[in-house]
Amino acid sequence: MFVPNAEIAQPAKDQMSTPNPDTTRYSLAFTVPHCSLSVCKDAIFAVGAGTYGPGKKYTRVCFLTPGVMEFTPGVGAEPNIGTVGKEERVEEMRVHVMCEGRAIAIKAVEALKR
């Protein structure tokens, strides 16, 4: 389950002046085909992404947006889906999750690369 388009955004604006990286909230967003959605969510939640709030009472929190990924694999590409030179469309889900602390954000991205 390798998700190449995961990205960690800058800290949330209300957290920008926080000197402690363990309390800074980071935003992680990625897209994933529907067939891999549960596996990806389980992987990021297992390392603590999507857990926050007073007393960490909220867990497995994410925002999901359905969409269609469109791409054309170029020369030299080895696509998992599609064919080189042919336009492809895949229904995917965009997942947006908050991570409390840089360490959790990094662990979540690493979990997606496995």
PDB file of C-alpha atoms in Angstrom:
ATOM      1  CA  MET A   1       0.000   0.000   0.000  1.00  0.00           C
ATOM      2  CA  PHE A   2       2.186   2.863  -1.211  1.00  0.00           C
ATOM      3  CA  VAL A   3       0.471   6.233  -1.349  1.00  0.00           C
ATOM      4  CA  PRO A   4       2.871   8.513  -3.252  1.00  0.00           C
ATOM      5  CA  ASN A   5       0.848  11.711  -2.943  1.00  0.00           C
ATOM      6  CA  ALA A   6       0.651  12.094   0.840  1.00  0.00           C
ATOM      7  CA  GLU A   7       1.574  15.559   2.031  1.00  0.00           C
ATOM      8  CA  ILE A   8       2.054  17.183   5.414  1.00  0.00           C
ATOM      9  CA  ALA A   9       0.873  20.776   5.479  1.00  0.00           C
ATOM     10  CA  GLN A  10       2.296  23.550   7.610  1.00  0.00           C
ATOM     11  CA  PRO A  11       1.026  23.705  11.187  1.00  0.00           C
ATOM     12  CA  ALA A  12      -2.487  25.054  11.682  1.00  0.00           C
ATOM     13  CA  LYS A  13      -2.430  28.877  11.934  1.00  0.00           C
ATOM     14  CA  ASP A  14      -3.519  28.876  15.578  1.00  0.00           C
ATOM     15  CA  GLN A  15      -0.528  26.668  16.367  1.00  0.00           C
ATOM     16  CA  MET A  16       2.156  28.608  14.440  1.00  0.00           C
ATOM     17  CA  SER A  17       3.701  30.234  17.529  1.00  0.00           C
ATOM     18  CA  THR A  18       3.750  27.044  19.603  1.00  0.00           C
ATOM     19  CA  PRO A  19       7.407  26.236  20.348  1.00  0.00           C
ATOM     20  CA  ASN A  20       6.756  22.599  21.263  1.00  0.00           C
ATOM     21  CA  PRO A  21       6.608  20.374  18.129  1.00  0.00           C
ATOM     22  CA  ASP A  22       4.815  17.667  20.125  1.00  0.00           C
ATOM     23  CA  THR A  23       1.729  19.860  20.559  1.00  0.00           C
ATOM     24  CA  THR A  24       1.662  21.446  17.103  1.00  0.00           C
ATOM     25  CA  ARG A  25      -1.129  20.141  14.881  1.00  0.00           C
ATOM     26  CA  TYR A  26      -0.206  19.081  11.358  1.00  0.00           C
ATOM     27  CA  SER A  27      -2.569  18.445   8.486  1.00  0.00           C
ATOM     28  CA  LEU A  28      -2.040  15.305   6.402  1.00  0.00           C
ATOM     29  CA  ALA A  29      -3.887  14.861   3.103  1.00  0.00           C
ATOM     30  CA  PHE A  30      -3.713  12.086   0.526  1.00  0.00           C
ATOM     31  CA  THR A  31      -5.826  10.417  -2.130  1.00  0.00           C
ATOM     32  CA  VAL A  32      -6.401   6.697  -2.327  1.00  0.00           C
ATOM     33  CA  PRO A  33      -8.494   4.332  -4.484  1.00  0.00           C
ATOM     34  CA  HIS A  34     -11.662   3.218  -2.715  1.00  0.00           C
ATOM     35  CA  CYS A  35     -10.429  -0.402  -2.537  1.00  0.00           C
ATOM     36  CA  SER A  36      -7.478   0.676  -0.323  1.00  0.00           C
ATOM     37  CA  LEU A  37      -9.280   3.239   1.840  1.00  0.00           C
ATOM     38  CA  SER A  38      -9.847   1.065   4.930  1.00  0.00           C
ATOM     39  CA  VAL A  39      -6.281  -0.265   4.934  1.00  0.00           C
ATOM     40  CA  CYS A  40      -4.818   3.250   4.667  1.00  0.00           C
ATOM     41  CA  LYS A  41      -7.054   4.679   7.384  1.00  0.00           C
ATOM     42  CA  ASP A  42      -6.255   1.778   9.719  1.00  0.00           C
ATOM     43  CA  ALA A  43      -2.521   2.344   9.114  1.00  0.00           C
ATOM     44  CA  ILE A  44      -2.556   6.061   9.957  1.00  0.00           C
ATOM     45  CA  PHE A  45      -4.913   5.682  12.899  1.00  0.00           C
ATOM     46  CA  ALA A  46      -2.707   2.917  14.350  1.00  0.00           C
ATOM     47  CA  VAL A  47       0.161   5.420  14.743  1.00  0.00           C
ATOM     48  CA  GLY A  48      -2.018   8.101  16.357  1.00  0.00           C
ATOM     49  CA  ALA A  49      -3.194  10.261  13.449  1.00  0.00           C
ATOM     50  CA  GLY A  50      -6.755  11.505  13.796  1.00  0.00           C
ATOM     51  CA  THR A  51      -6.610  11.524  17.602  1.00  0.00           C
ATOM     52  CA  TYR A  52      -7.003  14.826  19.390  1.00  0.00           C
ATOM     53  CA  GLY A  53      -9.085  17.009  21.624  1.00  0.00           C
ATOM     54  CA  PRO A  54      -9.196  17.462  25.390  1.00  0.00           C
ATOM     55  CA  GLY A  55      -8.085  14.194  26.923  1.00  0.00           C
ATOM     56  CA  LYS A  56      -7.735  12.742  23.401  1.00  0.00           C
ATOM     57  CA  LYS A  57     -11.420  11.821  23.472  1.00  0.00           C
ATOM     58  CA  TYR A  58     -11.716  11.886  19.693  1.00  0.00           C
ATOM     59  CA  THR A  59     -10.101   9.108  17.684  1.00  0.00           C
ATOM     60  CA  ARG A  60     -10.127   7.968  14.031  1.00  0.00           C
ATOM     61  CA  VAL A  61     -11.174  11.468  12.943  1.00  0.00           C
ATOM     62  CA  CYS A  62     -10.819  12.319   9.265  1.00  0.00           C
ATOM     63  CA  PHE A  63     -12.582  14.200   6.493  1.00  0.00           C
ATOM     64  CA  LEU A  64     -13.339  12.255   3.308  1.00  0.00           C
ATOM     65  CA  THR A  65     -14.039  13.735  -0.115  1.00  0.00           C
ATOM     66  CA  PRO A  66     -14.776  11.514  -3.130  1.00  0.00           C
ATOM     67  CA  GLY A  67     -13.317  12.422  -6.502  1.00  0.00           C
ATOM     68  CA  VAL A  68     -11.861  11.159  -9.736  1.00  0.00           C
ATOM     69  CA  MET A  69      -8.095  11.029 -10.317  1.00  0.00           C
ATOM     70  CA  GLU A  70      -7.157  11.492 -13.958  1.00  0.00           C
ATOM     71  CA  PHE A  71      -3.663  10.826 -15.270  1.00  0.00           C
ATOM     72  CA  THR A  72      -1.655   9.578 -18.235  1.00  0.00           C
ATOM     73  CA  PRO A  73       1.391   7.434 -17.425  1.00  0.00           C
ATOM     74  CA  GLY A  74       4.390   8.661 -19.412  1.00  0.00           C
ATOM     75  CA  VAL A  75       7.305   6.867 -21.036  1.00  0.00           C
ATOM     76  CA  GLY A  76       9.285   5.014 -18.395  1.00  0.00           C
ATOM     77  CA  ALA A  77       6.367   4.848 -15.961  1.00  0.00           C
ATOM     78  CA  GLU A  78       5.410   1.543 -14.387  1.00  0.00           C
ATOM     79  CA  PRO A  79       1.768   2.208 -13.475  1.00  0.00           C
ATOM     80  CA  ASN A  80      -0.091  -0.024 -11.028  1.00  0.00           C
ATOM     81  CA  ILE A  81      -3.273   1.083 -12.759  1.00  0.00           C
ATOM     82  CA  GLY A  82      -3.522   1.969 -16.440  1.00  0.00           C
ATOM     83  CA  THR A  83      -1.254   1.795 -19.448  1.00  0.00           C
ATOM     84  CA  VAL A  84       1.641   3.998 -20.559  1.00  0.00           C
ATOM     85  CA  GLY A  85       0.405   6.668 -22.965  1.00  0.00           C
ATOM     86  CA  LYS A  86      -3.288   6.086 -22.243  1.00  0.00           C
ATOM     87  CA  GLU A  87      -5.409   8.458 -20.164  1.00  0.00           C
ATOM     88  CA  GLU A  88      -6.818   6.764 -17.085  1.00  0.00           C
ATOM     89  CA  ARG A  89      -9.546   7.714 -14.614  1.00  0.00           C
ATOM     90  CA  VAL A  90      -9.822   6.187 -11.157  1.00  0.00           C
ATOM     91  CA  GLU A  91     -12.421   6.933  -8.486  1.00  0.00           C
ATOM     92  CA  GLU A  92     -10.551   7.849  -5.334  1.00  0.00           C
ATOM     93  CA  MET A  93     -11.123   9.313  -1.906  1.00  0.00           C
ATOM     94  CA  ARG A  94      -9.225  12.315  -0.569  1.00  0.00           C
ATOM     95  CA  VAL A  95      -8.475  11.807   3.114  1.00  0.00           C
ATOM     96  CA  HIS A  96      -7.663  14.756   5.350  1.00  0.00           C
ATOM     97  CA  VAL A  97      -6.535  14.060   8.908  1.00  0.00           C
ATOM     98  CA  MET A  98      -4.989  16.091  11.713  1.00  0.00           C
ATOM     99  CA  CYS A  99      -1.890  14.883  13.547  1.00  0.00           C
ATOM    100  CA  GLU A 100      -0.917  16.204  16.970  1.00  0.00           C
ATOM    101  CA  GLY A 101       2.857  16.566  16.826  1.00  0.00           C
ATOM    102  CA  ARG A 102       5.388  16.233  14.040  1.00  0.00           C
ATOM    103  CA  ALA A 103       6.397  12.729  15.152  1.00  0.00           C
ATOM    104  CA  ILE A 104       2.866  11.401  14.601  1.00  0.00           C
ATOM    105  CA  ALA A 105       2.618  13.149  11.219  1.00  0.00           C
ATOM    106  CA  ILE A 106       5.877  11.546  10.089  1.00  0.00           C
ATOM    107  CA  LYS A 107       4.805   8.111  11.386  1.00  0.00           C
ATOM    108  CA  ALA A 108       1.510   8.439   9.491  1.00  0.00           C
ATOM    109  CA  VAL A 109       3.294   9.197   6.211  1.00  0.00           C
ATOM    110  CA  GLU A 110       5.660   6.267   6.795  1.00  0.00           C
ATOM    111  CA  ALA A 111       2.664   4.001   7.453  1.00  0.00           C
ATOM    112  CA  LEU A 112       1.208   5.007   4.089  1.00  0.00           C
ATOM    113  CA  LYS A 113       4.453   4.093   2.312  1.00  0.00           C
ATOM    114  CA  ARG A 114       4.301   0.469   3.448  1.00  0.00           C
TER     115      ARG A 114
END
